[in-house]
Short mmCIF file of the C-alpha atoms (twelve columns), coordinates in Angstrom:
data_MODEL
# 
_entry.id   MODEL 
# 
loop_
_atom_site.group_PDB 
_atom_site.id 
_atom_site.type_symbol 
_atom_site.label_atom_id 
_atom_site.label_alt_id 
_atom_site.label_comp_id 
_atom_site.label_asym_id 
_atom_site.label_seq_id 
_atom_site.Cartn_x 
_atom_site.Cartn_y 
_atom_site.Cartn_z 
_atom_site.pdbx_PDB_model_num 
ATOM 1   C CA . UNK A 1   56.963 -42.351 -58.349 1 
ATOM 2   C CA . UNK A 2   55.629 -43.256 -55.021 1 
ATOM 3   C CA . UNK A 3   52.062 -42.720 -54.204 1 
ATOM 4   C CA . UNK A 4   50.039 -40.314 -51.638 1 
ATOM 5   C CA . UNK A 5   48.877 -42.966 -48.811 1 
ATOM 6   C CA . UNK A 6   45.874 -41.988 -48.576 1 
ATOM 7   C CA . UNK A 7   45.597 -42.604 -44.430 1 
ATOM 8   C CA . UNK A 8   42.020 -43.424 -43.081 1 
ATOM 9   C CA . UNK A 9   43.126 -42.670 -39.176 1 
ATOM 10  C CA . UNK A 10  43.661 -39.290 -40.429 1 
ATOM 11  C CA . UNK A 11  40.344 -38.731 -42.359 1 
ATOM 12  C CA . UNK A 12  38.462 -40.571 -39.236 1 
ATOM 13  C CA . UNK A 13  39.938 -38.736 -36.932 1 
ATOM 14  C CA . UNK A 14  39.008 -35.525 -38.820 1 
ATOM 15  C CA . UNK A 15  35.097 -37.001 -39.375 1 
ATOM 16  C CA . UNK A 16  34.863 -37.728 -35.348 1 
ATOM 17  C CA . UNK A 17  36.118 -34.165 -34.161 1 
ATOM 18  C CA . UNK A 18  33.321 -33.044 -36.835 1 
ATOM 19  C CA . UNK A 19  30.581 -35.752 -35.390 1 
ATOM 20  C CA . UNK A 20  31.619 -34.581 -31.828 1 
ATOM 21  C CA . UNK A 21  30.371 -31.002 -32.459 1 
ATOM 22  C CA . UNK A 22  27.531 -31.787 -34.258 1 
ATOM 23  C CA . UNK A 23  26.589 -34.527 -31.484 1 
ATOM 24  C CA . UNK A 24  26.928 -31.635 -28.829 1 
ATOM 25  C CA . UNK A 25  24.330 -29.725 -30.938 1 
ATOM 26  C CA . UNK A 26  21.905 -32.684 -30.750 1 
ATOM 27  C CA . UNK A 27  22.147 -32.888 -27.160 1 
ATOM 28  C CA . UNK A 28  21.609 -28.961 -26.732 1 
ATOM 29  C CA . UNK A 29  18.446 -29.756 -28.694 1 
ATOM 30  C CA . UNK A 30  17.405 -32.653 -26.303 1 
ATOM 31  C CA . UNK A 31  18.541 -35.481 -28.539 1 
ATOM 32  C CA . UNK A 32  21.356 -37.929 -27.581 1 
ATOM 33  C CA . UNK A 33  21.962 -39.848 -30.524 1 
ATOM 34  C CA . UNK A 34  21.952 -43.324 -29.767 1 
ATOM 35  C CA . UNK A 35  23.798 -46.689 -31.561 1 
ATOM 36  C CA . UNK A 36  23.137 -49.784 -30.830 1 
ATOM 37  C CA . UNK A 37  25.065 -53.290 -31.584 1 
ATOM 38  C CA . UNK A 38  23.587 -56.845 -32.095 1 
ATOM 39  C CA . UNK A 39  25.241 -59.463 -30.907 1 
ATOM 40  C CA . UNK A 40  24.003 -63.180 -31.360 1 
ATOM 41  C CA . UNK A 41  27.198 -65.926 -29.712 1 
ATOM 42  C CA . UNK A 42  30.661 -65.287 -28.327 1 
ATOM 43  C CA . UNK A 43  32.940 -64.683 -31.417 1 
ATOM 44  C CA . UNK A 44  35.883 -62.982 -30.755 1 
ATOM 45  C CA . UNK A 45  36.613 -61.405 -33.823 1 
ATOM 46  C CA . UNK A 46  32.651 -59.971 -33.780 1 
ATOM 47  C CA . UNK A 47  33.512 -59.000 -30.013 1 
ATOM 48  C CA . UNK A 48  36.691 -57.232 -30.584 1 
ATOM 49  C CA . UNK A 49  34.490 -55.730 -33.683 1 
ATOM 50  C CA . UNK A 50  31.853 -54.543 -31.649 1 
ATOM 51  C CA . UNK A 51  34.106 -53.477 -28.728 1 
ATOM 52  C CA . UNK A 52  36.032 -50.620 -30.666 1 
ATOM 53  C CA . UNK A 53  32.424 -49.305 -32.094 1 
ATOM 54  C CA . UNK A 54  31.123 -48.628 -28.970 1 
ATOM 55  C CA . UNK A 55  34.299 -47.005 -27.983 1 
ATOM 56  C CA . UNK A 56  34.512 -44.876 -30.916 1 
ATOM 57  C CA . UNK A 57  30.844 -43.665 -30.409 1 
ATOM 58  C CA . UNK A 58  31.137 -43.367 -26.694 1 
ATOM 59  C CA . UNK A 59  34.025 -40.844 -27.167 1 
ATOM 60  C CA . UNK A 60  32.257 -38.310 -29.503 1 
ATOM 61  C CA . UNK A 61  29.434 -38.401 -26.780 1 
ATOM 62  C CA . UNK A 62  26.902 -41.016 -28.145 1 
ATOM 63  C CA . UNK A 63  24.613 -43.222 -26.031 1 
ATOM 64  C CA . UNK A 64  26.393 -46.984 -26.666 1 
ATOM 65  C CA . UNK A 65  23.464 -49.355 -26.736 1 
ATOM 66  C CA . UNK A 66  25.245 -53.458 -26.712 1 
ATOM 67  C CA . UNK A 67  22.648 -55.754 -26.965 1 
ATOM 68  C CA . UNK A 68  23.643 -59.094 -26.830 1 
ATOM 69  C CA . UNK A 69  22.430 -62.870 -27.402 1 
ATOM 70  C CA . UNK A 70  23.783 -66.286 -26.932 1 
ATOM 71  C CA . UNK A 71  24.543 -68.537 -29.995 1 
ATOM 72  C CA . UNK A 72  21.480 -70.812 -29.505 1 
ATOM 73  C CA . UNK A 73  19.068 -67.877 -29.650 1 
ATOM 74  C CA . UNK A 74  16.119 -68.706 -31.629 1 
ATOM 75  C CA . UNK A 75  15.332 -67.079 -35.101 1 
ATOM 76  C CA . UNK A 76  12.220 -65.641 -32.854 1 
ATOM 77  C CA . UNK A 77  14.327 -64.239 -30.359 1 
ATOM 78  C CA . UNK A 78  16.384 -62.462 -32.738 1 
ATOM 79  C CA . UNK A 79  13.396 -60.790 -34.349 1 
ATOM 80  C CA . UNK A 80  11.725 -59.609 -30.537 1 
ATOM 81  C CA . UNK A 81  15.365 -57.988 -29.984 1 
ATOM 82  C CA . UNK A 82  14.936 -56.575 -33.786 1 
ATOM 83  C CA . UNK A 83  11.338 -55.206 -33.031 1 
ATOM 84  C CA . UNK A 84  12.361 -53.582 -29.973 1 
ATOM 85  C CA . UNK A 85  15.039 -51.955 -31.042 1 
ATOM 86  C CA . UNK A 86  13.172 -50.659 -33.616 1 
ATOM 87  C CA . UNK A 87  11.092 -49.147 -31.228 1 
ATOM 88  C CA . UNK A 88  13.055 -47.554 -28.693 1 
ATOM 89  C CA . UNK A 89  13.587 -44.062 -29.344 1 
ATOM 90  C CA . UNK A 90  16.916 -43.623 -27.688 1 
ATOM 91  C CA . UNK A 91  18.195 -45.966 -30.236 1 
ATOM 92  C CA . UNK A 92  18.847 -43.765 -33.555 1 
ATOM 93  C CA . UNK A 93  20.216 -46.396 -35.633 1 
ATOM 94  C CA . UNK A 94  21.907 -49.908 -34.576 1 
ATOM 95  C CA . UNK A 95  23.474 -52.511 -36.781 1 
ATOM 96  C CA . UNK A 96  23.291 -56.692 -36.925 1 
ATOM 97  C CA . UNK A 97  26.949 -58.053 -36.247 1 
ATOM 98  C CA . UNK A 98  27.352 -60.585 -39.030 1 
ATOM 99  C CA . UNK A 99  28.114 -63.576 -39.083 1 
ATOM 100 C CA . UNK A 100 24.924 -64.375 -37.424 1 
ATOM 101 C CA . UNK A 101 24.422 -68.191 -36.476 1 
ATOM 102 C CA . UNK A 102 23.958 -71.063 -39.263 1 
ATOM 103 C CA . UNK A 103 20.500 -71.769 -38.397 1 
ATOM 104 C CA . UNK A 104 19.100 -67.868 -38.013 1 
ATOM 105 C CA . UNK A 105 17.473 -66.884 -41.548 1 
ATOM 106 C CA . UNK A 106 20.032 -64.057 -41.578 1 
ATOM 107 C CA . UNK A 107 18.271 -61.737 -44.923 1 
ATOM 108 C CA . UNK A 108 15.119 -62.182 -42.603 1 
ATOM 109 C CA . UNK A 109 16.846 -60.293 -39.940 1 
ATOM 110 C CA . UNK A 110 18.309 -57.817 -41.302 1 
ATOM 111 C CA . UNK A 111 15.257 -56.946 -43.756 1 
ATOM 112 C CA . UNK A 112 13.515 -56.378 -40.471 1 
ATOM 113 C CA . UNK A 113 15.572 -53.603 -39.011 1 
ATOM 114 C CA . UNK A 114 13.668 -50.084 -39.292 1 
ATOM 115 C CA . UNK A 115 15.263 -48.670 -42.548 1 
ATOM 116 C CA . UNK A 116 15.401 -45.070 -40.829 1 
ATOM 117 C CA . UNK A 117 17.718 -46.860 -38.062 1 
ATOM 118 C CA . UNK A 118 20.208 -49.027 -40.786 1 
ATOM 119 C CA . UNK A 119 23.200 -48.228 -39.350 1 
ATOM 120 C CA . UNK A 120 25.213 -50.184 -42.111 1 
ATOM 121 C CA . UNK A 121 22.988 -48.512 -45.062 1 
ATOM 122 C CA . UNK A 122 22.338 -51.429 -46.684 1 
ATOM 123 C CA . UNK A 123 18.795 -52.276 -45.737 1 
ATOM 124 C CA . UNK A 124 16.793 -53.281 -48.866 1 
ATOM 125 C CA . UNK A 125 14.643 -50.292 -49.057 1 
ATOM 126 C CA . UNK A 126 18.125 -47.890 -48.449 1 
ATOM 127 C CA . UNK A 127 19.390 -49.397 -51.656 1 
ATOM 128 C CA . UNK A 128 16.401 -49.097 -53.758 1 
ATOM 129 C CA . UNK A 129 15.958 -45.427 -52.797 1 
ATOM 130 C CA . UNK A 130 19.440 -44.837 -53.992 1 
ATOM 131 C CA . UNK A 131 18.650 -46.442 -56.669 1 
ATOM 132 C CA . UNK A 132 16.000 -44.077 -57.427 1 
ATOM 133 C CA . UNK A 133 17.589 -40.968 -56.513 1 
ATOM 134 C CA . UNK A 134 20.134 -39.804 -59.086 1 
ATOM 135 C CA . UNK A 135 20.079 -36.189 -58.723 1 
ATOM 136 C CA . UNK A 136 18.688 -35.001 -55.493 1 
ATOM 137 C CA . UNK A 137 19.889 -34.317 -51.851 1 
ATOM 138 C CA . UNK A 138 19.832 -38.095 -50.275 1 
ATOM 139 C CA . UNK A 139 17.758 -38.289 -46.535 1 
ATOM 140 C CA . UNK A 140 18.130 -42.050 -45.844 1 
ATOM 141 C CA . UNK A 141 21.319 -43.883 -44.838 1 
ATOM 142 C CA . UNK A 142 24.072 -44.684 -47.293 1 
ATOM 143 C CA . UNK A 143 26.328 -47.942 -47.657 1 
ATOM 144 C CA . UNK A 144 29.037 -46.820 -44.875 1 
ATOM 145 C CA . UNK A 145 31.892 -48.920 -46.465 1 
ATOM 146 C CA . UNK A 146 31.476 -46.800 -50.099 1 
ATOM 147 C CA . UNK A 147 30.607 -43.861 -48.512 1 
ATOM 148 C CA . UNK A 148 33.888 -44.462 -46.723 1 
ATOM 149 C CA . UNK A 149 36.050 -45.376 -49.837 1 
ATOM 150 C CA . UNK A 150 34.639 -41.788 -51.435 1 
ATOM 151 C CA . UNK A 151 34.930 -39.853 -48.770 1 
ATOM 152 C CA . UNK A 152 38.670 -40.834 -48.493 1 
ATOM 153 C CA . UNK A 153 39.941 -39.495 -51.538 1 
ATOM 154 C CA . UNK A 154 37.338 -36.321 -51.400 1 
ATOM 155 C CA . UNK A 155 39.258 -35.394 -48.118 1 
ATOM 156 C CA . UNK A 156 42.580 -35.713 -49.979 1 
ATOM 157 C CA . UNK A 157 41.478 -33.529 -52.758 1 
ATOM 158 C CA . UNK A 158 40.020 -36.097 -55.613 1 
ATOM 159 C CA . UNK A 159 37.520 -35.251 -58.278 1 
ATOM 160 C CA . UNK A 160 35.577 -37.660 -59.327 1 
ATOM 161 C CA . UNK A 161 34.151 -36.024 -62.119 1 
ATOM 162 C CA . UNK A 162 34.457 -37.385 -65.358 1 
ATOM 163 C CA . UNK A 163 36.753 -40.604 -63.700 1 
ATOM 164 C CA . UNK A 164 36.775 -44.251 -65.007 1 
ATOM 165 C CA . UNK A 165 36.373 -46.395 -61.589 1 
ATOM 166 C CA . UNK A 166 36.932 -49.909 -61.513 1 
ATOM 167 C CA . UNK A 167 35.414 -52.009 -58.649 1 
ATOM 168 C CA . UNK A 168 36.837 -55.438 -58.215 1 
ATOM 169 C CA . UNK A 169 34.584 -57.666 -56.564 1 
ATOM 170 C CA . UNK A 170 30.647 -58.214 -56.171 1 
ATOM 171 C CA . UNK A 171 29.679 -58.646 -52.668 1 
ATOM 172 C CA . UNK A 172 27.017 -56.439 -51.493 1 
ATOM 173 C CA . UNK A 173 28.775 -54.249 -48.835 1 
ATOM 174 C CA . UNK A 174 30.899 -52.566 -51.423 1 
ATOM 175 C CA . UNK A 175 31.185 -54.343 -55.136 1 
ATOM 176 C CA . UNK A 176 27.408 -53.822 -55.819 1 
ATOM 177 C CA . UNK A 177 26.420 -50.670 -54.136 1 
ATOM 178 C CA . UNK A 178 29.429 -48.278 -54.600 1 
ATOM 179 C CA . UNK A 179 28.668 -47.700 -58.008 1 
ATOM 180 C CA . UNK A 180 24.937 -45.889 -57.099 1 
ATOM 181 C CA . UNK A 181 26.836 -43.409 -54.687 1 
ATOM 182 C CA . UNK A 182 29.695 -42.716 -57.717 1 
ATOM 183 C CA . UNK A 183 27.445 -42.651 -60.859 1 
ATOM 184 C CA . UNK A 184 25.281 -39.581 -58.686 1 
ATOM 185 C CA . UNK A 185 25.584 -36.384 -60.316 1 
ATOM 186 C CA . UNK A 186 27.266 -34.717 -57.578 1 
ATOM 187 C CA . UNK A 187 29.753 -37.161 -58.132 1 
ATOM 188 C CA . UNK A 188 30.090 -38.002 -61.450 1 
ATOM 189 C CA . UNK A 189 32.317 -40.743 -62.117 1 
ATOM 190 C CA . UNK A 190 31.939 -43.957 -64.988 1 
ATOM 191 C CA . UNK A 191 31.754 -46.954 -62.542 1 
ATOM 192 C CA . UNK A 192 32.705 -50.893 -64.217 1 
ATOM 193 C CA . UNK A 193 32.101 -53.735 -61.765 1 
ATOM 194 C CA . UNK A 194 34.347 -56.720 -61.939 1 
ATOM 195 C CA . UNK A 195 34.656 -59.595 -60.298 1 
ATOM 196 C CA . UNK A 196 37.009 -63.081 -59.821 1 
ATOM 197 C CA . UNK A 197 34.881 -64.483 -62.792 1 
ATOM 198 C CA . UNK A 198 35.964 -61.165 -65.236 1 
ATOM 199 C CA . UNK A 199 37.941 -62.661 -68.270 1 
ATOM 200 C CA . UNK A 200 41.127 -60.615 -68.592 1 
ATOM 201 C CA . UNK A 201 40.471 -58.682 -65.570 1 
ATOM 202 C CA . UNK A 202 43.916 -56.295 -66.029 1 
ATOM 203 C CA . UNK A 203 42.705 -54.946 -69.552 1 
ATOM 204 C CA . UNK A 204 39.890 -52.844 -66.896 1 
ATOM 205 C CA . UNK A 205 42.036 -52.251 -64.003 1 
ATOM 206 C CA . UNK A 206 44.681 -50.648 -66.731 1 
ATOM 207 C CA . UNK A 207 42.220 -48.355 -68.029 1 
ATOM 208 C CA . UNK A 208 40.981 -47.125 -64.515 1 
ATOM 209 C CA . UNK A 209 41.777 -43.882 -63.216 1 
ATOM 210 C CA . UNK A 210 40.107 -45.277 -59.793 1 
ATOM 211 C CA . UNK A 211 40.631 -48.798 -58.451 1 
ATOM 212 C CA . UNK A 212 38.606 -50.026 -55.963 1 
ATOM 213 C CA . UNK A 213 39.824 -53.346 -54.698 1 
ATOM 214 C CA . UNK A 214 37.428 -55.543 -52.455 1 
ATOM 215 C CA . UNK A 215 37.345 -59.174 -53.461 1 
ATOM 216 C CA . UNK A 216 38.439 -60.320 -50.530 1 
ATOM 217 C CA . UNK A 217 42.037 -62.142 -52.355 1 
ATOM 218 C CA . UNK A 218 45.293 -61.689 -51.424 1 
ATOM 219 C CA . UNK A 219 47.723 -59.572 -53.772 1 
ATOM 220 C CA . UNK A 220 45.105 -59.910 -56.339 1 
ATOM 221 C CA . UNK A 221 45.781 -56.254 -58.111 1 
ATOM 222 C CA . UNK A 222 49.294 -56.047 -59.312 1 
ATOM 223 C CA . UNK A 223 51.865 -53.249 -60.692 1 
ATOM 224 C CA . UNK A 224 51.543 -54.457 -63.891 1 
ATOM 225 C CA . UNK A 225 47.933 -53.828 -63.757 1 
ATOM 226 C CA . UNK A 226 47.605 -50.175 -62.416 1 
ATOM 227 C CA . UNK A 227 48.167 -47.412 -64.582 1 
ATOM 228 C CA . UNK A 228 50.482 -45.113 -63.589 1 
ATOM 229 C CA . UNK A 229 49.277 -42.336 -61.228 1 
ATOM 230 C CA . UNK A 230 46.112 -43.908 -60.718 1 
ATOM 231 C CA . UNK A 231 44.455 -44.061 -57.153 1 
ATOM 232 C CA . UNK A 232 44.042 -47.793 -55.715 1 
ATOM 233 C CA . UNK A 233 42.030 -48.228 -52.865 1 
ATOM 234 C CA . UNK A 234 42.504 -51.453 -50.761 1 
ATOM 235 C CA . UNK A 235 39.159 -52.759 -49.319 1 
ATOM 236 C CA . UNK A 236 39.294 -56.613 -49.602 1 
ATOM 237 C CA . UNK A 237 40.863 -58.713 -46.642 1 
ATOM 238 C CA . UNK A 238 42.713 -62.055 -46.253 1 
ATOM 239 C CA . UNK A 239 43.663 -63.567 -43.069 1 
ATOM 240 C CA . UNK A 240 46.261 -66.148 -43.211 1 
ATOM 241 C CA . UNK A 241 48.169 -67.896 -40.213 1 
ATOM 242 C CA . UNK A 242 51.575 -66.811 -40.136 1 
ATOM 243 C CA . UNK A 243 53.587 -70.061 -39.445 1 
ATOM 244 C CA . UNK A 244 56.361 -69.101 -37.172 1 
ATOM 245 C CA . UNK A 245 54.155 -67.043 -34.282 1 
ATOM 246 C CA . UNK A 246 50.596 -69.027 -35.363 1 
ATOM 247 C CA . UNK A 247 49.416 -65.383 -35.352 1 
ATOM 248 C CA . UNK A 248 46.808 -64.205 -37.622 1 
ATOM 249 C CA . UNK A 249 48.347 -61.956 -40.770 1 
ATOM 250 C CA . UNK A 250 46.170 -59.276 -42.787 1 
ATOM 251 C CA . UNK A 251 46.449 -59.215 -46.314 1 
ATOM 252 C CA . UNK A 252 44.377 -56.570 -48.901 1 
ATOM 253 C CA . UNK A 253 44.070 -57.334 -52.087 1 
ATOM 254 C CA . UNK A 254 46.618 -55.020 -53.747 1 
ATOM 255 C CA . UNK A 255 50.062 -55.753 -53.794 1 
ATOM 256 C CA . UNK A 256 52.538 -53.883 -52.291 1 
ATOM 257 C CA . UNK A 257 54.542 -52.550 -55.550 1 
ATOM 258 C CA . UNK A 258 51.919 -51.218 -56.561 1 
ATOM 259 C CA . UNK A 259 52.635 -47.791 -54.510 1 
ATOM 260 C CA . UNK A 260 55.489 -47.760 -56.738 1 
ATOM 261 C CA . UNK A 261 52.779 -46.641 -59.643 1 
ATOM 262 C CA . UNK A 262 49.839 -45.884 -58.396 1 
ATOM 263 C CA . UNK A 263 49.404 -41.838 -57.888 1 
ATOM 264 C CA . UNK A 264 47.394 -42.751 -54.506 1 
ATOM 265 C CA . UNK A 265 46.898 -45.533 -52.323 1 
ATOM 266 C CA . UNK A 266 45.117 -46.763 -49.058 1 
ATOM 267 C CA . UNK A 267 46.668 -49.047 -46.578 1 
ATOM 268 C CA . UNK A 268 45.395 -52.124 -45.468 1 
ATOM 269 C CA . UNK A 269 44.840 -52.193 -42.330 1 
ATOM 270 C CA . UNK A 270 44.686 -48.421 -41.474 1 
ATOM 271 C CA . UNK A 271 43.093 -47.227 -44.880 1 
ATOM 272 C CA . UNK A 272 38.981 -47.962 -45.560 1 
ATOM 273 C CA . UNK A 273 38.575 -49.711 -42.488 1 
ATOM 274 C CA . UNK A 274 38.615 -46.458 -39.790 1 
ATOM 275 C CA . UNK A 275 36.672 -44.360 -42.201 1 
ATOM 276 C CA . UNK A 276 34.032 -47.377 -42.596 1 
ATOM 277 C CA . UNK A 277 33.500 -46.962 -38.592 1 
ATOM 278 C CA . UNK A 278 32.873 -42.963 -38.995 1 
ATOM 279 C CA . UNK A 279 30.657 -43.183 -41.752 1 
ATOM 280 C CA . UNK A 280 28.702 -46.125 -39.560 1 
ATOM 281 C CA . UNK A 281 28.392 -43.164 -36.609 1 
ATOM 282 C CA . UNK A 282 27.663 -40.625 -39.230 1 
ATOM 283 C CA . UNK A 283 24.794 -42.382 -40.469 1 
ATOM 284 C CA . UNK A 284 23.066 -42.464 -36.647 1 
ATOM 285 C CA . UNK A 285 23.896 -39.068 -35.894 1 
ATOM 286 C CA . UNK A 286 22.337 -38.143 -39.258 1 
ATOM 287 C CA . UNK A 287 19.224 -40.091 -38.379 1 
ATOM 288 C CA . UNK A 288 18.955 -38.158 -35.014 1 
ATOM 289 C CA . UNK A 289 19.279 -35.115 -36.612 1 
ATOM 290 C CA . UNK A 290 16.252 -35.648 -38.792 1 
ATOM 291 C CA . UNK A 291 14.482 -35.633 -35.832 1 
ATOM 292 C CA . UNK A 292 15.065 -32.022 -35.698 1 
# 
């Protein structure tokens, strides 16, 4: 068998024509739903990061807010920006690029954001309402990256309901909060978290009718592992140097047999990553809309 790539440009593209309509509404209604970035130093990755959001936005007919810092900005500085953005109402919801300087108290930052303007979702008080909220309709913003992983394989015809779904890996963007969205009644699903420190990690990932792979290490999740017909989604990233062009590689963290048994699978790059970006500008234009 080969699998179903399940393509994220597709199910993006599909999410912005959607966000474009519903943007157009907002600004019938007097609202122009605004995003803003964060920006503290020069990195070029965080640049080129910050670049294509604004882009993205900007084309489905959102105010682009880019506010921007240099790298010896003081942890006080970084808070004023913070507080204003919090209160300026053309700004509907705005995220912190990360990494954020060595010496800026980085939780303290992002625990100051206005939780009805967390762009990413994954402001303290977000979490703990999910947390909270099993069965009802959800009116605060949602982890983008998880939301993105589900909303994948709902747009490609996946129920949930009743699945086993294995998450490999524990970080707090994905590992640690996908499992509130899944284990929702309208969704369903049995969620076990692993990790790198799991003993026997590939007795799980064999019984999973889901994998969700985002621990961040190269070809960690193998054929051998997946059972067959079983829908892997690739999350994690490596970047290694390749040594004949010095350019910088991507690697996820499934290997590439495994779309030789798996029953779907996501790229990497071009699977998670797009739909990540239109959750991220779903969750503003949500925001603005509560302002309805």
């Amino acid at each position: 068998m080969t699998a179903q790539v399940l393509d994220g440009k597709a199910a993006a593209a599909a999410i912005k024509a959607e966000l474009t309509e519903r943007v157009a509404a907002l600004k019938a209604a007097g609202i122009v739903p605004g995003i803003a970035t964060v920006l503290v130093g020069a990195d070029p990755a965080s640049q080129l990061y910050v670049g294509m959001k604004h882009r993205q936005s900007e084309a489905i007919g959102m105010n682009s807010i880019q506010r921007e810092l240099p790298a010896d900005a003081s942890q006080a500085d970084v808070e004023a920006l913070i507080d204003e953005l919090n209160a300026d109402p053309d700004c509907h919801g705005y995220i912190v690029q990360l990494p954020l300087p060595k010496h800026i108290d980085t939780d303290a930052i992002l625990e100051r954001i206005d939780p009805a303007k967390d762009a990413d979702g994954l402001h303290p008080t977000n979490l703990g309402r999910l947390v909270l909220n099993v069965n009802n309709p959800i009116h605060t913003p949602l982890p983008c990256t998880p939301r993105g992983v589900i909303e994948l394989l709902l747009r490609n015809g996946y129920d949930f309901t009743g699945r086993h779904v294995v998450v490999v890996g524990r970080g707090v963007t994905i590992g640690r909060s996908i499992g509130l969205l899944l284990t929702r009644r309208d969704l369903n699903a049995t969620v076990t978290l692993t990790h790198t420190g799991t003993v026997d990690m590939p007795r799980y990932l064999r019984e999973a009718d889901v994998i969700v792979a985002a621990a961040g290490v190269k070809h960690l999740i193998r054929a051998e592992d997946v059972k067959p017909g079983a829908a892997v989604l690739d999350v994690g990233v490596t970047r290694e140097s390749d040594p004949e062009t010095g350019k910088s590689v991507v690697f996820g963290d499934v290997h590439p047999d495994v779309a030789e048994v798996a029953g779907w699978i996501s790229p990497n790059p071009g699977g998670v990553g797009p739909m990540t970006v239109a959750l991220l500008m779903t969750n503003v234009v949500e925001a603005a809309e509560r302002l309805l």
